[in-house]
Coordinates of C-alpha atoms in Angstrom, one line a residue:
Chain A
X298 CA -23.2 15.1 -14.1
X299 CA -21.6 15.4 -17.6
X300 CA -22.2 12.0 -20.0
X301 CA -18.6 11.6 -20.2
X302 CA -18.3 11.2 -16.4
X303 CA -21.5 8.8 -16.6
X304 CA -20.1 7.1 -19.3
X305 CA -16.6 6.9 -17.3
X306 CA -19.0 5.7 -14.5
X307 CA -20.6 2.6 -16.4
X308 CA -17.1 1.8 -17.5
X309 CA -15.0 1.8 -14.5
X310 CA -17.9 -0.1 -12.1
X311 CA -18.5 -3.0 -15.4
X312 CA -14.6 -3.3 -15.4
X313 CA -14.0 -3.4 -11.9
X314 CA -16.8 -4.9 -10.2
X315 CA -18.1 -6.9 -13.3
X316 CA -14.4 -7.9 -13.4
X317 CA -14.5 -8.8 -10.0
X318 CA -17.9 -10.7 -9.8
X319 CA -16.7 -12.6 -12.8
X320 CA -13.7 -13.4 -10.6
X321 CA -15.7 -14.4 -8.1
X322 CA -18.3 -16.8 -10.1
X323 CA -15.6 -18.7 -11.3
X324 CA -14.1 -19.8 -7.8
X325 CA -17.9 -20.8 -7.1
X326 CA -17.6 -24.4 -5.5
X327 CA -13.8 -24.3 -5.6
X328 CA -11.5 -24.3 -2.7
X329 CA -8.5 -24.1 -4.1
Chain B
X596 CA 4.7 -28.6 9.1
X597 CA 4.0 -25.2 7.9
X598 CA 1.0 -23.0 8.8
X599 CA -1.6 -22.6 6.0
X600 CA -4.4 -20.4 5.6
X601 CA -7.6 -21.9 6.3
X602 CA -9.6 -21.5 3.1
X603 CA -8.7 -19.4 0.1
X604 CA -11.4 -16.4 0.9
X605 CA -9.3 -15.9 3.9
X606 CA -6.1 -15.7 1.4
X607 CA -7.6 -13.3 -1.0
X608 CA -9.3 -11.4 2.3
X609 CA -5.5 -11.3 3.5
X610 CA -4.3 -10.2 0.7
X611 CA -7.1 -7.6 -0.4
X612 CA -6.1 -6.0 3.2
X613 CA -2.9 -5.8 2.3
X614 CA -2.8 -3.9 -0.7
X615 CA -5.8 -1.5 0.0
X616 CA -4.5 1.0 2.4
X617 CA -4.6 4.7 3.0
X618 CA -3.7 5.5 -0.3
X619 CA -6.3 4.0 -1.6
X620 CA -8.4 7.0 -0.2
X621 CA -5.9 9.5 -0.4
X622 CA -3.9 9.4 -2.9
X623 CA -5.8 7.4 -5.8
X624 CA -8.5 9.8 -6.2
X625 CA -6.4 12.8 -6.6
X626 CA -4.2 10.8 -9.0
X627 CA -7.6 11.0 -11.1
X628 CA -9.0 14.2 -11.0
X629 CA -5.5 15.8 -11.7
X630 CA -4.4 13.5 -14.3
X631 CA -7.3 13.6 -16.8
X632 CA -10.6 12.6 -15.0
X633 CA -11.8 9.7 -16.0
X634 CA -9.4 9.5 -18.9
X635 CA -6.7 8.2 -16.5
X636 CA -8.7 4.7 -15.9
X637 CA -7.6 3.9 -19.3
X638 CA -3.9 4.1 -18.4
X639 CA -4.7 2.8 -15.2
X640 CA -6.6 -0.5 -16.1
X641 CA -3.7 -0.5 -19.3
X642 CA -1.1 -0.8 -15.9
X643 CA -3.5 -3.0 -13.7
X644 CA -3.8 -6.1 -17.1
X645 CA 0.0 -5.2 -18.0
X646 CA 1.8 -4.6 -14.0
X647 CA -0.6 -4.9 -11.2
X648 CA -2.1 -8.7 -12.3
X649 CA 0.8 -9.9 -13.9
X650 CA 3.5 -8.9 -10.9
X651 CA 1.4 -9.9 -8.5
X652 CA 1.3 -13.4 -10.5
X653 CA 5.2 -13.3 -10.0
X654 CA 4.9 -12.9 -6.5
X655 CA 2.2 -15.3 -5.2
X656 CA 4.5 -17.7 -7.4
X657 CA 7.2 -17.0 -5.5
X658 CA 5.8 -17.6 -2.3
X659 CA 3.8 -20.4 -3.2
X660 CA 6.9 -22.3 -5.1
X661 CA 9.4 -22.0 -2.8
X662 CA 6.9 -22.0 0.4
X663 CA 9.2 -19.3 2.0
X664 CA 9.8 -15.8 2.8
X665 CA 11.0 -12.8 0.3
X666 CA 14.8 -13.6 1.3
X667 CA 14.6 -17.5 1.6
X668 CA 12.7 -18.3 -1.7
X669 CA 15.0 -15.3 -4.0
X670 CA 17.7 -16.8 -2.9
X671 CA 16.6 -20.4 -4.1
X672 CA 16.5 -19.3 -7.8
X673 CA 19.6 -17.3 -7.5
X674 CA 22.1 -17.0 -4.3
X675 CA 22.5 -13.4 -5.1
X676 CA 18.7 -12.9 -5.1
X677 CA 18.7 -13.5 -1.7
X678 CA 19.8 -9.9 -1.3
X679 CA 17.4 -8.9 -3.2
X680 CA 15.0 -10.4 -0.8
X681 CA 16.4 -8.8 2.1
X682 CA 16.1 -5.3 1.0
X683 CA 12.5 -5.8 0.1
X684 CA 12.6 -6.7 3.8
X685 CA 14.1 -3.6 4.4
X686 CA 11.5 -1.8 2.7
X687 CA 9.0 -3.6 4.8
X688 CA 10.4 -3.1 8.0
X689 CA 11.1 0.8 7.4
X690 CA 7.9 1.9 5.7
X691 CA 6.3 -0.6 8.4
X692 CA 7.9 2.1 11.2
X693 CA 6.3 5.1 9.8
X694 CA 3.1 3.8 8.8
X695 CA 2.4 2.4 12.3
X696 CA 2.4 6.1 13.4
X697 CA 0.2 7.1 10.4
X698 CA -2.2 4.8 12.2
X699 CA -1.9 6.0 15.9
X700 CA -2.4 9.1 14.4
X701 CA -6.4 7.7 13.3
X702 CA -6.3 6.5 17.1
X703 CA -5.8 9.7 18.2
X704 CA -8.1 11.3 15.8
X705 CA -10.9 8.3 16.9
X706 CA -10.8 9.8 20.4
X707 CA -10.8 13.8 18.7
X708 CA -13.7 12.7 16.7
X709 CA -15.8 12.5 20.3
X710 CA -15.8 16.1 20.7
X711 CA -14.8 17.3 17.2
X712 CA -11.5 18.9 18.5
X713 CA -10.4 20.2 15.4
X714 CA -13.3 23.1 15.4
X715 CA -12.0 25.2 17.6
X716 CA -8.7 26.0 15.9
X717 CA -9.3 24.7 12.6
X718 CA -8.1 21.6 11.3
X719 CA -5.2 22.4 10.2
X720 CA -3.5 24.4 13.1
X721 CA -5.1 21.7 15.1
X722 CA -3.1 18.6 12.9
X723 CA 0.4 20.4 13.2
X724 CA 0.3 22.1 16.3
X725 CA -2.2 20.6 18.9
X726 CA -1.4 17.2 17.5
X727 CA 2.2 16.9 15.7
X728 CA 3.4 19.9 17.2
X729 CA 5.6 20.4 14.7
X730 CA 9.4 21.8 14.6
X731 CA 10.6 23.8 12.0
X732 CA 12.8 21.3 10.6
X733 CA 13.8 17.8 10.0
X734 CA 16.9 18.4 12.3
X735 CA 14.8 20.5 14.9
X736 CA 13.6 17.1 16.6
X737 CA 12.0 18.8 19.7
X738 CA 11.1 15.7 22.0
X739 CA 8.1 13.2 21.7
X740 CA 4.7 14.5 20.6
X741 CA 3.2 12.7 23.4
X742 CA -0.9 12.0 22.3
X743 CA 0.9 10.8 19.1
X744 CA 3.0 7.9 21.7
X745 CA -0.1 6.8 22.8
X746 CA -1.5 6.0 19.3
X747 CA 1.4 4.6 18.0
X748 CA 1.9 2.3 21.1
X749 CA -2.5 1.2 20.6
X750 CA -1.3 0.8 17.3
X751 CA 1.5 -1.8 17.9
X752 CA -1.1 -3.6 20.4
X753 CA -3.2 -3.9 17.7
X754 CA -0.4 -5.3 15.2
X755 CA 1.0 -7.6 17.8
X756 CA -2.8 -9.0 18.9
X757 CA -3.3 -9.6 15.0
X758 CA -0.4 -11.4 14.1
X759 CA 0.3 -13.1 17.7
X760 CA -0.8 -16.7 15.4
X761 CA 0.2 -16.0 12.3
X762 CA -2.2 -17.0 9.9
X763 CA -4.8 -18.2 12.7
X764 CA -5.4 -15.0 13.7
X765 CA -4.6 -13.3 10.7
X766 CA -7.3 -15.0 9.3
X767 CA -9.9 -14.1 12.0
X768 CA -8.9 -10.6 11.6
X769 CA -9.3 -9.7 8.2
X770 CA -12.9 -10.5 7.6
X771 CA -13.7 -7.6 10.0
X772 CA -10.5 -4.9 8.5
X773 CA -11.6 -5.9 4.7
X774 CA -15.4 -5.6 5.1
X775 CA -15.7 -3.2 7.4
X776 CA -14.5 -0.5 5.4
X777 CA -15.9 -1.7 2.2
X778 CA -19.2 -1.4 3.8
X779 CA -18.5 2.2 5.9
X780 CA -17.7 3.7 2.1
X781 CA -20.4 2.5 0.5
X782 CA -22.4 3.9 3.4
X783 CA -20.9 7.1 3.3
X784 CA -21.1 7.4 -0.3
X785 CA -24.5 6.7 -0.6
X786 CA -25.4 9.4 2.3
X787 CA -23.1 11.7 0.4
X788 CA -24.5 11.4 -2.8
X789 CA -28.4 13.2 -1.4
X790 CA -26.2 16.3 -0.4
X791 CA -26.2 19.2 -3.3
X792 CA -22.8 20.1 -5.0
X793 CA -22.2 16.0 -4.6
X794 CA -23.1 15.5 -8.0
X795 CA -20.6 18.2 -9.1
X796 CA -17.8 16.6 -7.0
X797 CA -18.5 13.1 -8.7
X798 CA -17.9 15.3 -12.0
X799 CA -14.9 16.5 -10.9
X800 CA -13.5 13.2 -10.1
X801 CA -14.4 11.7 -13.4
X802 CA -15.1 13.9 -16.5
X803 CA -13.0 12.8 -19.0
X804 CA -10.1 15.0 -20.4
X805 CA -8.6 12.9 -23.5
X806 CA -6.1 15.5 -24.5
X807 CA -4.0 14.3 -21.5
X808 CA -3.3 10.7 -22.6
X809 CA -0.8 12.1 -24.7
X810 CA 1.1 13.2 -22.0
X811 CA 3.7 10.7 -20.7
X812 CA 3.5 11.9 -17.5
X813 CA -0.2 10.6 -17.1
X814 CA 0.7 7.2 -17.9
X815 CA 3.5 7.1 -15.4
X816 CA 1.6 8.6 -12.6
X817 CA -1.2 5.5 -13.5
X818 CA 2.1 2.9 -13.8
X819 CA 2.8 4.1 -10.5
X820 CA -0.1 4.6 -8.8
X821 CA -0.9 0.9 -9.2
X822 CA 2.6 -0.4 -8.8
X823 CA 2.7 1.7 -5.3
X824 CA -1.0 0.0 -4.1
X825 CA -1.2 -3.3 -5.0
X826 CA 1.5 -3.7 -2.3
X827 CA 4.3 -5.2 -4.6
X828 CA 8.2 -5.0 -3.8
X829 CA 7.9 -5.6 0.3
X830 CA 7.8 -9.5 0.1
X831 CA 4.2 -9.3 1.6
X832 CA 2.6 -11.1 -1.2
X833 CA 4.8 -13.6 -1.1
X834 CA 5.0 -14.3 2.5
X835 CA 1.4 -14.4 2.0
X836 CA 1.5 -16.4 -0.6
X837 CA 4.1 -18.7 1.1
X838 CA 1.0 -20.4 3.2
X839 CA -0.9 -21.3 0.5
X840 CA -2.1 -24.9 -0.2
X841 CA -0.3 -26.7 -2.8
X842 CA -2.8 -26.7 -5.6
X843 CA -4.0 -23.2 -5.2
X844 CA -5.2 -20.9 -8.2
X845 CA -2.5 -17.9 -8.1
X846 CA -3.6 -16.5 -11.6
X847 CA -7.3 -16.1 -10.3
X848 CA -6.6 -14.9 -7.0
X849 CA -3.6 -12.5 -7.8
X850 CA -6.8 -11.2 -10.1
X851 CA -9.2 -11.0 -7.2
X852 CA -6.7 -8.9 -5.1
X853 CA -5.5 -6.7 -7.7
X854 CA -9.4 -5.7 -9.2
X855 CA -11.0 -5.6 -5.5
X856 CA -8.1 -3.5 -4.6
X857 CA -9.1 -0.9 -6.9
X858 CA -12.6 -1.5 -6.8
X859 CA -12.0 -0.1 -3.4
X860 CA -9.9 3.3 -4.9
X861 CA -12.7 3.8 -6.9
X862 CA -15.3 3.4 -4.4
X863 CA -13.7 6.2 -2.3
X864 CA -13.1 8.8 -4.9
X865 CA -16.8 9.1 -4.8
X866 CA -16.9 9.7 -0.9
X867 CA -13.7 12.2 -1.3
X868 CA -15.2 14.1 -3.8
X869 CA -18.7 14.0 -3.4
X870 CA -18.0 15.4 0.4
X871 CA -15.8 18.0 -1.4
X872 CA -18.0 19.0 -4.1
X873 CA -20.9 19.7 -1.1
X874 CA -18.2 21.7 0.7
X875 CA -17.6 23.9 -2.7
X876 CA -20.8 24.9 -3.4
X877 CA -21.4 25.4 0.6
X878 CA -18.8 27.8 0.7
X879 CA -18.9 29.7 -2.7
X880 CA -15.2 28.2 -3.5
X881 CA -13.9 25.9 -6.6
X882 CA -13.4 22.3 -5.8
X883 CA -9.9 22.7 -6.6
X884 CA -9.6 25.2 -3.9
X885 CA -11.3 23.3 -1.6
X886 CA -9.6 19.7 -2.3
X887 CA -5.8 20.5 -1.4
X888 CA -3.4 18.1 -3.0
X889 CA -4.5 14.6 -1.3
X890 CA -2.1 12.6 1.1
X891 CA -1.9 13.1 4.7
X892 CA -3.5 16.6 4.5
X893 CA -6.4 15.1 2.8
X894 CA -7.2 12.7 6.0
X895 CA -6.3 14.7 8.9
X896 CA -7.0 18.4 7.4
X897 CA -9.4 18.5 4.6
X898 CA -11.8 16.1 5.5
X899 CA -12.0 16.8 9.2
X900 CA -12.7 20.2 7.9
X901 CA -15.2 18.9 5.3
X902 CA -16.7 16.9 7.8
X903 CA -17.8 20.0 10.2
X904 CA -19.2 21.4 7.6
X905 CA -21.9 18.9 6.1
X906 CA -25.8 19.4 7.0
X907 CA -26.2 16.6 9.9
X908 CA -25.9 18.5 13.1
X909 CA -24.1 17.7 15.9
X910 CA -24.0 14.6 16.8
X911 CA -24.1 13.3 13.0
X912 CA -21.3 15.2 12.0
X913 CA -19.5 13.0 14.8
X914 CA -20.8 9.7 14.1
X915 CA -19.5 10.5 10.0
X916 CA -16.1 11.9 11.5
X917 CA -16.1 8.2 13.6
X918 CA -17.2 6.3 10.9
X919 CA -14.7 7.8 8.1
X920 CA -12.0 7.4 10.6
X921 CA -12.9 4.0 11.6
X922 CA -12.7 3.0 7.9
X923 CA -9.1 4.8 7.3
X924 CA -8.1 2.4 10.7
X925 CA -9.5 -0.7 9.6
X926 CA -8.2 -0.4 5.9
X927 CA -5.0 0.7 7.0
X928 CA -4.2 -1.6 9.7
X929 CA -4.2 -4.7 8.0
X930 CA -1.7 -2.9 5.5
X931 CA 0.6 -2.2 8.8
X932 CA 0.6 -6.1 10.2
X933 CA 1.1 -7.8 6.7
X934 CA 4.2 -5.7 6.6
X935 CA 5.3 -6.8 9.8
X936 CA 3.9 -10.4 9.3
X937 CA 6.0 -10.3 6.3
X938 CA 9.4 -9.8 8.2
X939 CA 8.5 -12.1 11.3
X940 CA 8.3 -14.5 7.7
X941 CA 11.2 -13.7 6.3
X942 CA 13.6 -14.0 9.8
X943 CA 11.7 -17.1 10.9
X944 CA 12.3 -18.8 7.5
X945 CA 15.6 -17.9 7.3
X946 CA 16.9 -18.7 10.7
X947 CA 14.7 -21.4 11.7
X948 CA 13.8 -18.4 14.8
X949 CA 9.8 -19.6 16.3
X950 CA 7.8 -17.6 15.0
X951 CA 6.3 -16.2 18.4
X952 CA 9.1 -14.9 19.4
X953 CA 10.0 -13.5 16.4
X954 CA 7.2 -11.8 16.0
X955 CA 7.7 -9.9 19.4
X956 CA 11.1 -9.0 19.0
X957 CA 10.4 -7.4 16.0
X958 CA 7.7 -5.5 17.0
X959 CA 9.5 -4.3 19.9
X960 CA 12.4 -3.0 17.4
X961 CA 9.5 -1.4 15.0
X962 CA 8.3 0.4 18.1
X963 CA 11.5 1.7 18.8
X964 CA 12.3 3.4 15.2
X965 CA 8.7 4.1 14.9
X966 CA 9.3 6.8 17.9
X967 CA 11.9 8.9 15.5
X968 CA 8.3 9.6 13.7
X969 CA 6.4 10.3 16.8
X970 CA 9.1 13.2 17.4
X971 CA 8.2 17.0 16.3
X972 CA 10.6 16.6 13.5
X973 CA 8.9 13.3 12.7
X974 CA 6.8 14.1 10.0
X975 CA 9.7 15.7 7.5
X976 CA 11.5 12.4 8.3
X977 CA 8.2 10.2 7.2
X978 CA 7.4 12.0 4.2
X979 CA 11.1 11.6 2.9
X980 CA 12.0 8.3 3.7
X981 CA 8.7 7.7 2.0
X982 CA 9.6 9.1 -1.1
X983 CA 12.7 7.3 -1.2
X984 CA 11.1 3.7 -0.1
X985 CA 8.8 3.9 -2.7
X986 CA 11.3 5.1 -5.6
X987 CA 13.7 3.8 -4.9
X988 CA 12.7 1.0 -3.2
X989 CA 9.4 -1.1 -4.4
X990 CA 10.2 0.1 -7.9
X991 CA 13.3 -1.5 -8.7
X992 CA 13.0 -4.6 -6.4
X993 CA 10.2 -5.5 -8.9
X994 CA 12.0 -4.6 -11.9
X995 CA 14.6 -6.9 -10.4
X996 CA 12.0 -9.5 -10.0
X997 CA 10.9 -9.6 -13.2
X998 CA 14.6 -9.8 -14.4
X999 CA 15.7 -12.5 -12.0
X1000 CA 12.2 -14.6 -13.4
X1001 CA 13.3 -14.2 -16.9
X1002 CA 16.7 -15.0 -16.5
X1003 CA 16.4 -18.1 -13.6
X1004 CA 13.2 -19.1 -14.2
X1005 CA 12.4 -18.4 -17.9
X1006 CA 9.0 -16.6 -18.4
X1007 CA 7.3 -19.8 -20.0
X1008 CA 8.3 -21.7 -16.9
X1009 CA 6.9 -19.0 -14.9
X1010 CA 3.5 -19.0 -16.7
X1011 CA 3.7 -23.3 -17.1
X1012 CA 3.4 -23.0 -13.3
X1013 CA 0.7 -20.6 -13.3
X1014 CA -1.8 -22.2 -15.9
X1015 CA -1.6 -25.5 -14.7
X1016 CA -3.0 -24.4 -11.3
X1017 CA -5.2 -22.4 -12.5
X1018 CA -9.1 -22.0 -14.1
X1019 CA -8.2 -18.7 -16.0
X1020 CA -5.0 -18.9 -18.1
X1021 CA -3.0 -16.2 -19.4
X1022 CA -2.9 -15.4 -23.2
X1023 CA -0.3 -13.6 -24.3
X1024 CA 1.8 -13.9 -21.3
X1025 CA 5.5 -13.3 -22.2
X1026 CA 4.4 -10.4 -23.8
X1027 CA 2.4 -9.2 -21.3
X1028 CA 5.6 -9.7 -18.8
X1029 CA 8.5 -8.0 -21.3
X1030 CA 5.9 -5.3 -22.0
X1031 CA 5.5 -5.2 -17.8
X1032 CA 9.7 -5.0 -18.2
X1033 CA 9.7 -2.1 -20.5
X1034 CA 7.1 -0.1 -18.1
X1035 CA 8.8 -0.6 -15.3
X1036 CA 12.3 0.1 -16.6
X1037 CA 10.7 3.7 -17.7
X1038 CA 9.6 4.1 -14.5
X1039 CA 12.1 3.6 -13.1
X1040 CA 14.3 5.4 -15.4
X1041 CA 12.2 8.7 -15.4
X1042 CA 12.7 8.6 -11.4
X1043 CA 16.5 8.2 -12.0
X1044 CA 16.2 11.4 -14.5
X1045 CA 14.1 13.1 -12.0
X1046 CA 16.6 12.9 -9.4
X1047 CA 19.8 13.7 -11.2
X1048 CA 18.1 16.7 -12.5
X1049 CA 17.0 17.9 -8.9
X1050 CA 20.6 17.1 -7.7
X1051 CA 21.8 19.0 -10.3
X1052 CA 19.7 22.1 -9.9
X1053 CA 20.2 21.7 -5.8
X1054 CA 16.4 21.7 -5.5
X1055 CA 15.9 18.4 -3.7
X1056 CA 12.5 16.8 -2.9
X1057 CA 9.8 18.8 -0.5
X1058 CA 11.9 21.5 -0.9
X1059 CA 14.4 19.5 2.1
X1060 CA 17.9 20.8 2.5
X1061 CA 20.7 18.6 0.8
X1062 CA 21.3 17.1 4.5
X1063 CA 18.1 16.8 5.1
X1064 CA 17.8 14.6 2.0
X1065 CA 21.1 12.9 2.1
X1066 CA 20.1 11.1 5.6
X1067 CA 16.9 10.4 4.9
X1068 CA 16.8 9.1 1.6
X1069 CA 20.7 8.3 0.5
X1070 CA 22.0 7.2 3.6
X1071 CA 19.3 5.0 4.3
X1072 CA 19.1 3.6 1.5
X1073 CA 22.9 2.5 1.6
X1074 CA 22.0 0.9 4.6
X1075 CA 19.0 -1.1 3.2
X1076 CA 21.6 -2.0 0.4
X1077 CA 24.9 -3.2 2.5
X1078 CA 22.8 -4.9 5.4
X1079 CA 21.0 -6.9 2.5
X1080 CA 24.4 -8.0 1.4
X1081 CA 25.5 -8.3 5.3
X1082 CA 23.3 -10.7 5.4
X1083 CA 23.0 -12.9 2.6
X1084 CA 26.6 -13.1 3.0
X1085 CA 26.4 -14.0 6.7
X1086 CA 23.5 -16.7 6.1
X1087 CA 25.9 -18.0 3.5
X1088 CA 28.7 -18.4 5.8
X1089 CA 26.5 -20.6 8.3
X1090 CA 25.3 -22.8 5.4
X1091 CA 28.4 -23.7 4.7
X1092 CA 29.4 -24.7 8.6
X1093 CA 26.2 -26.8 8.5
X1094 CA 27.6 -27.8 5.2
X1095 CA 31.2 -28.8 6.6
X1096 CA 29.4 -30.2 10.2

């Protein structure tokens, strides 16, 4: 695998699911 | 009192099911290997902070304002909006029809899997002629493909069992249709990723090509790819939306649906790719050769192809054709009963209708048009009706939404609303709206430009005759467009009698 596409790789998965489990943390103990 | 959902995972669970669909697998992870690699996720995640977020914000707001349906709560800002509201309806209810046999297609390829029917005549003779049995044209109709009536009547079972209590049921549902599939992909991906040439097909998917950000037509194909998925334009989200409780967070959980959405696109360009890149080296060919252009070919020729190819015998080659179309069924169906959900919404709203028996009526009526698809001609019917939904469609219905919010509602209003409900606020939020305006009106102007200019030359889409074309797209979108305004103006009429009563 090239580095761009590992590069591309570290970016998409910290946007998306460090996006996502950011999301998440912040409805902790919420129920809205 | 009005239904609610029960907890707000089961909202963003709803809504997550919604928006990921089969496109999701089929059509996102073509968009990036032919559009620049991973080059395009810069566009794309451009579109999903300045469209994809920010729309869906609009949407849930509507919904969640006016505690209503697409038609009911457009036409409280605006009385004219209410058309609006109706064609989005429209949309719904037509793309709803055809998608429901895209589904009993999977149905029918769940039982194939069993035996792995495709081998014996390859996939693709197996798709069109054992299975569609296709005509030769969109006018050639040829009777019912009869395996496909089966599917598509499992498949309306299905919608009708998930949506017989609304919410209730909804709810119950869509922990199994949003999980399950998550966790197939990973799965398969995983598995995938052991097999030689994988690695290859991961590089196809992604490598970066930055040359092709100066193209235009790269950042319209990402504009549209995430306009078209996160399920915007049909009213869903804010029918969805609609059942919320009073205080809940819009801004944070339009931003959960929208990233876990394509968290999910993402996720399955690896299990498209990687099986493909296998299949390449297997088999001496390119990946491009091997790949085909995505869409329905991808699911029902490509793959199953792919799939009697890989290294796990027998019996695993049928548990991975079971499991990849058990996923494509579970993240597709929730797609197919939020459309419907959303129209039982909208007429129950509207004309104070229960919702029970809404719900069947309307699935008896979907049933009915969804047998044009089931025909031999079907298939040239779905694909352009498609096209014209979508462009025609979903694109300017949420240009038009954004217009009718800056013009009724006033974009600080709009985002007033949204900050004081929510723990994330928006920063930069008018211009993140006009500059979601300016996208969308390029969008939409390009497909304006596209079409004259095919009109002109007489080379319409897919290659269709000017008939063809004409019925299935024009004419049927006339008819989304003058029952809209049928009906608004008939709803009007019996407001005033109540009125005068």
């Amino acid at each position: 695998m090239s580095l761009g596409s590992i590069i591309v790789l570290i970016f998409g998965c910290s946007f998306l699911y460090g996006g996502l489990a950011y999301c998440l943390f912040l409805t902790k103990g919420e129920k809205k | 009192m009005r239904e609610q959902w029960n907890n707000r995972l089961v909202f963003v669970l709803a809504a997550v099911g919604s928006a990921a669909g089969l496109g999701n697998i089929w059509r996102f992870p073509y968009q990036v290997a032919s559009n620049g690699g991973g080059a395009f996720l810069i566009p794309y995640f451009i579109a999903l902070v300045t469209v994809g977020i920010p729309m869906l914000c609009l949407e849930f707001y509507m919904g969640h304002r006016f505690r209503s349906g697409a038609p009911t709560a457009w036409g409280k800002i605006c009385k004219r909006g209410e058309t609006l509201g109706w064609f989005s309806i429209f949309v719904a209810f037509m793309v709803a029809a055809y998608y429901s046999v895209i589904i009993g297609w999977i149905f029918n390829y769940l039982a194939f899997s069993l035996n792995l029917a495709w081998t014996k005549t390859g996939s693709s003779d197996f798709f069109f002629n054992n299975v569609l049995k296709i005509s030769s044209g969109p006018f050639n109709l040829g009777g019912f493909s009869k395996v496909v009536v089966i599917g598509v009547a499992l498949t309306w079972i299905s919608v009708y069992l998930a949506i017989k209590d609304g919410t209730e049921s909804v709810g119950k549902i869509v922990k199994y249709t949003v999980a399950l599939p998550i966790l197939l992909l990973f799965i398969m991906v995983v598995r995938i990723a052991f097999l030689d040439g994988a690695i290859s097909g991961f590089d196809y998917y992604l490598k970066p090509d930055f040359s092709k950000l100066k193209d235009f037509s790269v950042w319209s194909a990402a504009y549209g790819q995430i306009l078209l998925s996160v399920g915007l334009g049909y009213g869903i989200m804010i029918a969805y939306s609609s059942y919320l409780p009073k205080d809940s967070d819009i801004t944070l959980n339009a931003t959960i649906t929208a990233l876990a959405n394509s968290g999910i696109s993402f996720l399955a360009g690896f299990s498209v790719f990687g099986t493909l890149g296998y299949i390449a080296q297997a088999t001496g060919k390119t990946i491009a050769e091997v790949a085909g252009s995505g869409g329905i070919g991808m699911a029902f020729v490509v793959y199953p192809e792919a799939i009697t190819k890989l290294p796990f015998g027998y019996w695993g080659q049928v548990l991975f054709a079971l499991s990849f179309f058990i996923m494509l069924l579970t993240l597709g169906i929730d797609s197919a009963f939020s459309l419907v959900e959303n129209v039982t919404t909208a007429l129950s709203d509207k004309f104070d209708y229960s919702k029970k028996k809404t719900t069947k009526v309307t699935i008896s009526l979907m049933f009915i048009l969804s047998l044009l698809f089931t025909t031999k001609g079907g298939l040239y019917w779905l694909d352009i009706m498609d096209h014209y939904l979508n462009n025609f469609g979903v694109i300017p219905i949420v240009l038009i939404e954004l217009l009718l919010i800056i013009k009724y509602v006033k974009l600080e209003n709009l985002l007033k609303y949204l900050d004081e409900r929510s723990d994330v606020k928006f920063r930069f939020g008018v211009q993140i709206f006009c500059f979601a305006g300016i996208s969308l009106g390029l969008i939409f102007g390009g497909v304006i430009i596209k079409e004259v200019m095919s009109f002109v030359r007489g080379s319409f889409y897919g290659g269709y005759s000017g008939k063809a074309i004409f019925v299935g797209g024009y004419l049927m979108m006339m008819v989304g467009v003058i029952s809209s305004i049928l009906l608004r103006k008939n709803t009007e009429k019996k407001e005033l009698v109540i009125e005068e009563v």
